[in-house]
N, CA, C and O of each residue as an XYZ file, in Angstrom:
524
protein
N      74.582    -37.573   -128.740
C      74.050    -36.507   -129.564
C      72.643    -36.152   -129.091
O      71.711    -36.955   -129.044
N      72.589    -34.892   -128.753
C      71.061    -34.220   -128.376
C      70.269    -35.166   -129.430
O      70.687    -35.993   -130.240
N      69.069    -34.756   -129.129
C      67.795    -35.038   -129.821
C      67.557    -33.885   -131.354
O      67.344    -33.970   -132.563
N      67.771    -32.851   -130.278
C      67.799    -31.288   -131.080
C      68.671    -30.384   -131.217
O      68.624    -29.512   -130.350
N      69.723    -30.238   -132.265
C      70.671    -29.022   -131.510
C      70.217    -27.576   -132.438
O      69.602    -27.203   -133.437
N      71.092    -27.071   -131.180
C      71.324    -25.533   -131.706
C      71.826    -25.465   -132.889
O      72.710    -26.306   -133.048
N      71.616    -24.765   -133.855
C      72.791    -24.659   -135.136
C      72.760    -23.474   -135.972
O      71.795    -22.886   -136.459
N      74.417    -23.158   -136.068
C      74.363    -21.398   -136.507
C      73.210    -21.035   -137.350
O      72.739    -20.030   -136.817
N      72.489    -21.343   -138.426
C      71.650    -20.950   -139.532
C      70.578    -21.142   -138.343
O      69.680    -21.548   -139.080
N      69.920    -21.161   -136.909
C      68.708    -20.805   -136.163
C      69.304    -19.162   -135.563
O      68.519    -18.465   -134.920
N      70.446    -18.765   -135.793
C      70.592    -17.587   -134.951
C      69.618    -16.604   -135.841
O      69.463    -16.680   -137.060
N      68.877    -15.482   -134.774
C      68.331    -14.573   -135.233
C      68.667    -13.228   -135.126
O      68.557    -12.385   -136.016
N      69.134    -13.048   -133.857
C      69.355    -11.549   -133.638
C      70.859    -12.041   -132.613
O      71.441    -10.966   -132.757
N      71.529    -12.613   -132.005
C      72.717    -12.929   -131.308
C      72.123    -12.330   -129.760
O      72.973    -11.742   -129.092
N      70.848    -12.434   -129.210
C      70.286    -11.679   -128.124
C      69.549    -12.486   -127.825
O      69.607    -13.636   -128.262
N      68.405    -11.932   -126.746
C      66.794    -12.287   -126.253
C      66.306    -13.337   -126.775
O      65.857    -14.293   -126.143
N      66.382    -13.187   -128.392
C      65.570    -14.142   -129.235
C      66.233    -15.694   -129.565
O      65.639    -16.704   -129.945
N      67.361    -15.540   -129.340
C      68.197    -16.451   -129.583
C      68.051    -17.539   -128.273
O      67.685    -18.714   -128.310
N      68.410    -16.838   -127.277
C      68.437    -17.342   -125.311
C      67.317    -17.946   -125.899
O      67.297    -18.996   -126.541
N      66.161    -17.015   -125.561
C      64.771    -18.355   -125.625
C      64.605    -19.324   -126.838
O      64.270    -20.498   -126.682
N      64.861    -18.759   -128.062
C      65.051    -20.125   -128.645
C      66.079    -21.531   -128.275
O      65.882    -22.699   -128.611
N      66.952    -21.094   -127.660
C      67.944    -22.407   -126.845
C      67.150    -22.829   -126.000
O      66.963    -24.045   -126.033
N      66.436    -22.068   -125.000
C      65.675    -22.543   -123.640
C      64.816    -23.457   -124.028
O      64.492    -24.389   -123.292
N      64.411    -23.311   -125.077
C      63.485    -24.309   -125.737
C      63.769    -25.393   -126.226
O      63.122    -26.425   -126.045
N      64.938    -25.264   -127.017
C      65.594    -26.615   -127.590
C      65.953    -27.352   -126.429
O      65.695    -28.555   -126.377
N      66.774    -26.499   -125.072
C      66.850    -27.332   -123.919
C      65.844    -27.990   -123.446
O      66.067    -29.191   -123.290
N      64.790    -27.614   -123.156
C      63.462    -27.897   -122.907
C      62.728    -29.344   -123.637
O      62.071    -30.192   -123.032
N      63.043    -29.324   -125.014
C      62.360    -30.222   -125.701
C      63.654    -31.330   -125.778
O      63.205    -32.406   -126.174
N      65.025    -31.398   -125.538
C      65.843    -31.970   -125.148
C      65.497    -32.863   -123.784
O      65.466    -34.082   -123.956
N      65.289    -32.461   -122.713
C      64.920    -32.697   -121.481
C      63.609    -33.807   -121.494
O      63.584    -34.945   -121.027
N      62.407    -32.957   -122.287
C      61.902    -33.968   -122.381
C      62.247    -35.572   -122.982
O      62.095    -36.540   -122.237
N      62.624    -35.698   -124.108
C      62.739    -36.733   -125.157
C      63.717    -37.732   -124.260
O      63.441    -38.931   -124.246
N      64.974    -37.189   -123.437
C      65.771    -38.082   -123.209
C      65.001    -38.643   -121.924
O      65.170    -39.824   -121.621
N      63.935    -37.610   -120.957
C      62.800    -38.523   -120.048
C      61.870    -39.460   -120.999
O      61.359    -40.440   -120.458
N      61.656    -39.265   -122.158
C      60.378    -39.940   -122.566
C      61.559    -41.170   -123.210
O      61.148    -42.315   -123.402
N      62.726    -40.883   -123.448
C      63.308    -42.055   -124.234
C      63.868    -43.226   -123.349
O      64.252    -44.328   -123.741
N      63.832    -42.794   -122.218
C      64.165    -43.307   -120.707
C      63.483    -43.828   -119.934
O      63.890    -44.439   -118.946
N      61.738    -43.592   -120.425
C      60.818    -44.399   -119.577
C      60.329    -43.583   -118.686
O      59.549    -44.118   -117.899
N      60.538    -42.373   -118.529
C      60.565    -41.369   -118.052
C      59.360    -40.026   -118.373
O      58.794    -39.247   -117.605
N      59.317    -40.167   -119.564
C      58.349    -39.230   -119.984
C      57.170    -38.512   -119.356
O      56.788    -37.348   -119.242
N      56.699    -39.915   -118.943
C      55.046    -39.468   -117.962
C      55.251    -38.872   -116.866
O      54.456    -38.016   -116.478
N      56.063    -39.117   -116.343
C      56.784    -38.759   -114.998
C      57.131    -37.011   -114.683
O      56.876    -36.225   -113.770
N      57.955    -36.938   -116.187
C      58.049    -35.009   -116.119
C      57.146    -34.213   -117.313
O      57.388    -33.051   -117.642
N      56.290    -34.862   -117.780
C      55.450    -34.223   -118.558
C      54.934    -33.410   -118.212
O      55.177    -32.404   -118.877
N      54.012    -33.214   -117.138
C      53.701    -32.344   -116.498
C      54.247    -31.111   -116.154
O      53.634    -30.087   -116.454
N      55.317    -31.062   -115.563
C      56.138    -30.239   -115.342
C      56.833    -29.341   -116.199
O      56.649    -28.127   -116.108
N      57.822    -29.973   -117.241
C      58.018    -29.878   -118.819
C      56.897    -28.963   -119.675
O      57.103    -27.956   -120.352
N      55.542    -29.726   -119.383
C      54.692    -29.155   -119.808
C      53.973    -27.605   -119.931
O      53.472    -26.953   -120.846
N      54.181    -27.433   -118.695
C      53.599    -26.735   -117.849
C      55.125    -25.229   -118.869
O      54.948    -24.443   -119.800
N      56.391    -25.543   -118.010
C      57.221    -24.425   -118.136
C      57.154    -24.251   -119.875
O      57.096    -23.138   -120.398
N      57.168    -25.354   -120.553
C      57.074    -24.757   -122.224
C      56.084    -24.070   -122.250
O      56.378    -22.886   -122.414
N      54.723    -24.309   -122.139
C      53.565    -23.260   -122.336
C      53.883    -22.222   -121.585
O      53.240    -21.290   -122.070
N      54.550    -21.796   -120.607
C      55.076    -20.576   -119.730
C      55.932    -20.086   -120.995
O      55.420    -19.579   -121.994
N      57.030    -20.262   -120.852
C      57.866    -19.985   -121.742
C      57.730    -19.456   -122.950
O      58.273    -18.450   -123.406
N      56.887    -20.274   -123.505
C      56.738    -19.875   -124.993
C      55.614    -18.639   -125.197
O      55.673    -17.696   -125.986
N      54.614    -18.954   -124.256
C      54.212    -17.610   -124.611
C      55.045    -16.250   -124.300
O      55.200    -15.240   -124.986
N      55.638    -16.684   -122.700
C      56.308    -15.440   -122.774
C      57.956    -15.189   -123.922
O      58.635    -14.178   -123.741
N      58.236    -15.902   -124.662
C      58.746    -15.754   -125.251
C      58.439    -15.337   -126.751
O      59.253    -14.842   -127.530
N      57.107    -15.632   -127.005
C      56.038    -15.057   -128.324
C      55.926    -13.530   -128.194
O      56.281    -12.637   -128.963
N      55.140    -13.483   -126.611
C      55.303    -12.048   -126.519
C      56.526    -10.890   -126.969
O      56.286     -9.832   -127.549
N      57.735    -11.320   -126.594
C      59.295    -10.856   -126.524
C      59.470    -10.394   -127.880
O      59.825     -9.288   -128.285
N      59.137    -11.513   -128.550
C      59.395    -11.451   -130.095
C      58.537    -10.535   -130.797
O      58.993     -9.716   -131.594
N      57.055    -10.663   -130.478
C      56.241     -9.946   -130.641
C      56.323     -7.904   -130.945
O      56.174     -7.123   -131.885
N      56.703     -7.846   -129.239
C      57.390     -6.544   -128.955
C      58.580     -6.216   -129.834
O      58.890     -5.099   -130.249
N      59.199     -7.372   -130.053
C      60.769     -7.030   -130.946
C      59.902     -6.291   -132.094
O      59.644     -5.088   -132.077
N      59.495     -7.197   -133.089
C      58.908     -6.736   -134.038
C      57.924     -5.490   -134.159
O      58.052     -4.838   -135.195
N      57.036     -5.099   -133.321
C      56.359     -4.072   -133.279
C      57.495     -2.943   -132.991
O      57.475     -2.044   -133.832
N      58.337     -2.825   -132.124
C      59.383     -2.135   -131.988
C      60.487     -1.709   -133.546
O      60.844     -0.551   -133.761
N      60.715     -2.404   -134.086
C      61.320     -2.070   -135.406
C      60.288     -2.362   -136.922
O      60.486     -2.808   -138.052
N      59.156     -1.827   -136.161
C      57.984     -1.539   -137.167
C      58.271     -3.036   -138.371
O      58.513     -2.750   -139.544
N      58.239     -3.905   -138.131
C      58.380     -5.675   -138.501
C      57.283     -5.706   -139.790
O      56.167     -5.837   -139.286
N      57.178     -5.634   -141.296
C      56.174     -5.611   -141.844
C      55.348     -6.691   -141.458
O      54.251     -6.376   -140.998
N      55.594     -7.765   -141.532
C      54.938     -9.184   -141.417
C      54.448     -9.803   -139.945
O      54.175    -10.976   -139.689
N      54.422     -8.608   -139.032
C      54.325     -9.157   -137.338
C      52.866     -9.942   -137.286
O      52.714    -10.904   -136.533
N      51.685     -9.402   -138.240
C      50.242     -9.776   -138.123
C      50.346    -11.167   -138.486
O      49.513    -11.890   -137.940
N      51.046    -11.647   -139.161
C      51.553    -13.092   -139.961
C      52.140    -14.273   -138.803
O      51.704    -15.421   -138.717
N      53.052    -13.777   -138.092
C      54.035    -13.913   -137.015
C      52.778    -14.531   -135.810
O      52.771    -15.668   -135.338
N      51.838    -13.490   -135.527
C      50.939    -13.360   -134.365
C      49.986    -14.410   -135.052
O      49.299    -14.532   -134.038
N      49.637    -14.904   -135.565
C      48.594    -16.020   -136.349
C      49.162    -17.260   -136.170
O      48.474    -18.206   -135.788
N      50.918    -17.419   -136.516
C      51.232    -18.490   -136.678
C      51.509    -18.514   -134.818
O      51.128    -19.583   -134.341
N      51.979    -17.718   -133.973
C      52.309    -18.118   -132.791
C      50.564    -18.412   -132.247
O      50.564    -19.363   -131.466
N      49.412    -17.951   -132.426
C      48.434    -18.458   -131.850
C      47.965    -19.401   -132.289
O      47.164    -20.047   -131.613
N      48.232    -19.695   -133.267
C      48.023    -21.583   -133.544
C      48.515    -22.667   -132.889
O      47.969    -23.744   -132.652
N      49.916    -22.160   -132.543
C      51.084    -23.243   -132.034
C      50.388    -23.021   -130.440
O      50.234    -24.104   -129.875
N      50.125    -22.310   -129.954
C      49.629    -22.085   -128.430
C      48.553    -22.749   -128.518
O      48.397    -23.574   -127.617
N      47.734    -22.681   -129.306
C      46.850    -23.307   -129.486
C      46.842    -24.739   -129.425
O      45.866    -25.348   -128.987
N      47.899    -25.320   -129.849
C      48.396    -26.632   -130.842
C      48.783    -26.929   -128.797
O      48.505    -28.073   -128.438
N      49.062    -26.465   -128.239
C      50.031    -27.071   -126.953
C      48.767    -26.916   -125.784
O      48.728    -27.648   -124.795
N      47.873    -25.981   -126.023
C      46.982    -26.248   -125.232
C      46.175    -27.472   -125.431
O      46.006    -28.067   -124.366
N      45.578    -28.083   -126.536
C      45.402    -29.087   -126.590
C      45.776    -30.667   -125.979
O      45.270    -31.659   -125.455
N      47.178    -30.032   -126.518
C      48.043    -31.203   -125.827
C      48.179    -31.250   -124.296
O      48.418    -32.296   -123.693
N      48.007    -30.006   -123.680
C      47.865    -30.054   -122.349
C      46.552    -30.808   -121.851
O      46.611    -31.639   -120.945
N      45.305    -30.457   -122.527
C      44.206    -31.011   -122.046
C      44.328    -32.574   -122.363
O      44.020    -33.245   -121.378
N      44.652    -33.235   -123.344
C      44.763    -34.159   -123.652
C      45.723    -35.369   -122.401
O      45.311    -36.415   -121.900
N      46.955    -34.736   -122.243
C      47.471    -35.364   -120.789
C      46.524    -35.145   -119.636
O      46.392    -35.975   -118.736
N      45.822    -33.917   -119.695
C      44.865    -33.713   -118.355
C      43.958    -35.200   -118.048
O      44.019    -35.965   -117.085
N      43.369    -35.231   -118.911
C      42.715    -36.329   -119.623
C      43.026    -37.607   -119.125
O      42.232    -38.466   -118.740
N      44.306    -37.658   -119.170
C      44.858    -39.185   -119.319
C      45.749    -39.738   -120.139
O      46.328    -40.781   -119.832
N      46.059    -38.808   -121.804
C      46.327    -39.664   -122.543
C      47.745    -40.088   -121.927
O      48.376    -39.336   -121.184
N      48.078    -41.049   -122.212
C      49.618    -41.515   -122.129
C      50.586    -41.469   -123.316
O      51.628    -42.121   -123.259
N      50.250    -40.639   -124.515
C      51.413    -40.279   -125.362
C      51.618    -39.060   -125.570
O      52.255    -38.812   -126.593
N      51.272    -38.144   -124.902
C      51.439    -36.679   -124.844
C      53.192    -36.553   -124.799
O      53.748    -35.841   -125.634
N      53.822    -37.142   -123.980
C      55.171    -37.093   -123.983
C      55.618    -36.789   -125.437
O      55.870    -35.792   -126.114
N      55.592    -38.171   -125.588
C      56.380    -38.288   -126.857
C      56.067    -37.363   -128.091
O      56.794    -37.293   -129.082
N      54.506    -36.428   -127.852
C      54.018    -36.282   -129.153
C      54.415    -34.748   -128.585
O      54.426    -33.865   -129.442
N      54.633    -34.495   -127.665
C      54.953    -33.341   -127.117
C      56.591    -32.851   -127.776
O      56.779    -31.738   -128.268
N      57.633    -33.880   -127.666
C      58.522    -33.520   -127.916
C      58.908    -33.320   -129.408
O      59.862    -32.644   -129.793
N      57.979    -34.044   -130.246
C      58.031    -34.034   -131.744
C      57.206    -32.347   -132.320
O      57.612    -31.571   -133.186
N      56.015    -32.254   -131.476
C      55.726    -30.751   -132.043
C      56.981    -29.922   -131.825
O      57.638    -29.498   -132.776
N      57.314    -29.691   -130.510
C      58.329    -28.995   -130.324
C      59.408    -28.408   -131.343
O      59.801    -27.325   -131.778
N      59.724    -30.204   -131.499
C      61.642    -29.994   -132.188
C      60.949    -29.579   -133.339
O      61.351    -28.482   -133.728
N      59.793    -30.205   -134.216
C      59.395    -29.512   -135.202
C      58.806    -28.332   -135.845
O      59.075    -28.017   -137.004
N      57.732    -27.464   -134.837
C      57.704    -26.742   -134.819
C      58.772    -25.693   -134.569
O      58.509    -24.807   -135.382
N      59.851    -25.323   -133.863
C      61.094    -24.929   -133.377
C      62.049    -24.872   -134.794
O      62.818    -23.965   -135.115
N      61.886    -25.561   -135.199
C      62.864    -26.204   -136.276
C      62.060    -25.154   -137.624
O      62.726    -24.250   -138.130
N      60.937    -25.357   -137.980
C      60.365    -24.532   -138.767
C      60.366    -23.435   -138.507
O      60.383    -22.557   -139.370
N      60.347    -23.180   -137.092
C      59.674    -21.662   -136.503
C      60.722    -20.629   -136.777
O      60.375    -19.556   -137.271
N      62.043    -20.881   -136.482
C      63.226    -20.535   -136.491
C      63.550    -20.147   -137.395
O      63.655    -18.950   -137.659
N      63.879    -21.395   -138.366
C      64.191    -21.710   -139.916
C      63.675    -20.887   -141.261
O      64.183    -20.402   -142.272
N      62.169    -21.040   -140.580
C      61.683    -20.037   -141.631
C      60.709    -18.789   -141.427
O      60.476    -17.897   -142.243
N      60.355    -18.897   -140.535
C      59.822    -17.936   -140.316
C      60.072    -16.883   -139.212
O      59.259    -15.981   -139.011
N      61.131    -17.007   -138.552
C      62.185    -15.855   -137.912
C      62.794    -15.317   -138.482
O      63.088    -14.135   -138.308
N      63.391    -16.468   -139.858
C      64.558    -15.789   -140.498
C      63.684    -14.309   -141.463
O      64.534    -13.618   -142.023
N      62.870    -14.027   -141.591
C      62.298    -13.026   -142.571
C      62.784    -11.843   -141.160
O      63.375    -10.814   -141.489
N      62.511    -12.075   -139.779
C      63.170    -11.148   -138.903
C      64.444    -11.084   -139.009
O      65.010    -10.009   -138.810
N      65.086    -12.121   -139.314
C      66.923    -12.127   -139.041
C      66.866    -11.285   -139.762
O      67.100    -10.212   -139.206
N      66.465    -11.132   -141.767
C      67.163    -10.583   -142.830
C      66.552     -8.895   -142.665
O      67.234     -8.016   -143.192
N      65.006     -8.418   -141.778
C      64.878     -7.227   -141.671
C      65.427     -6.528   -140.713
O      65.299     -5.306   -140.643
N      66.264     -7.408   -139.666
C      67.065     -6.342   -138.808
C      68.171     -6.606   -139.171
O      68.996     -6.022   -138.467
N      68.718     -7.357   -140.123
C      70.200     -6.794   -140.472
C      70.580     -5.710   -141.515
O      71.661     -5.196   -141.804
N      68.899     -5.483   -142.131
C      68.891     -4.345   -142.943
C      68.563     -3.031   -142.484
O      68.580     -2.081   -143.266
């Protein structure tokens, strides 16, 4: 059993938004079973590196979605995604650094943040574009 799965109640739009939300769960998957393996330190970096790629360009995506179907709540959306960027840059400097639990603490923001991000605060997008 994954670490994290996909599960119907994360779908948002059956598109764009959906793909990168999987890419991510893959992503934070990838890590956990390196960090649960002894492995962690080893692809952190790397791991690291493509989630902060990713996610912003996947903030952006979403971003555009919403400005595109005039999204009431996008200013809300853009606060909570620059925190979480925020939240991973840290964590980047922090492995820069040295620390040696970035892995593990890496894969827990993730699934959790992801898990919230999705859950509750996409879904206010799911229910305004199905209206």
């Amino acid at each position: 059993m994954a670490y994290f799965e996909w599960a119907d109640d994360m779908v948002i739009d059956n598109g764009v938004i959906d793909a990168d939300h999987q890419q991510l769960v893959t992503l934070v998957n990838q890590l956990h079973t390196a960090t649960s393996e002894g492995q962690g330190q080893e692809i952190v970096d790397q791991v690291l590196q493509e989630v902060l790629t990713y996610t912003v360009e996947h903030l952006r995506r979403e971003e555009s979605l919403m400005a595109s179907v005039n999204f009431p709540h996008l200013a809300g959306h853009k606060v909570g995604h620059q925190k979480f960027i925020e939240r991973l840059d840290i964590l980047r400097a922090q492995y820069e650094s040295g620390s040696m639990t970035v892995a593990s603490q890496l894969s827990t923001v993730l699934r959790d943040w992801l898990s919230l991000h999705i859950r509750r605060d996409d879904k206010e997008l799911r229910k305004f574009l199905k209206h």
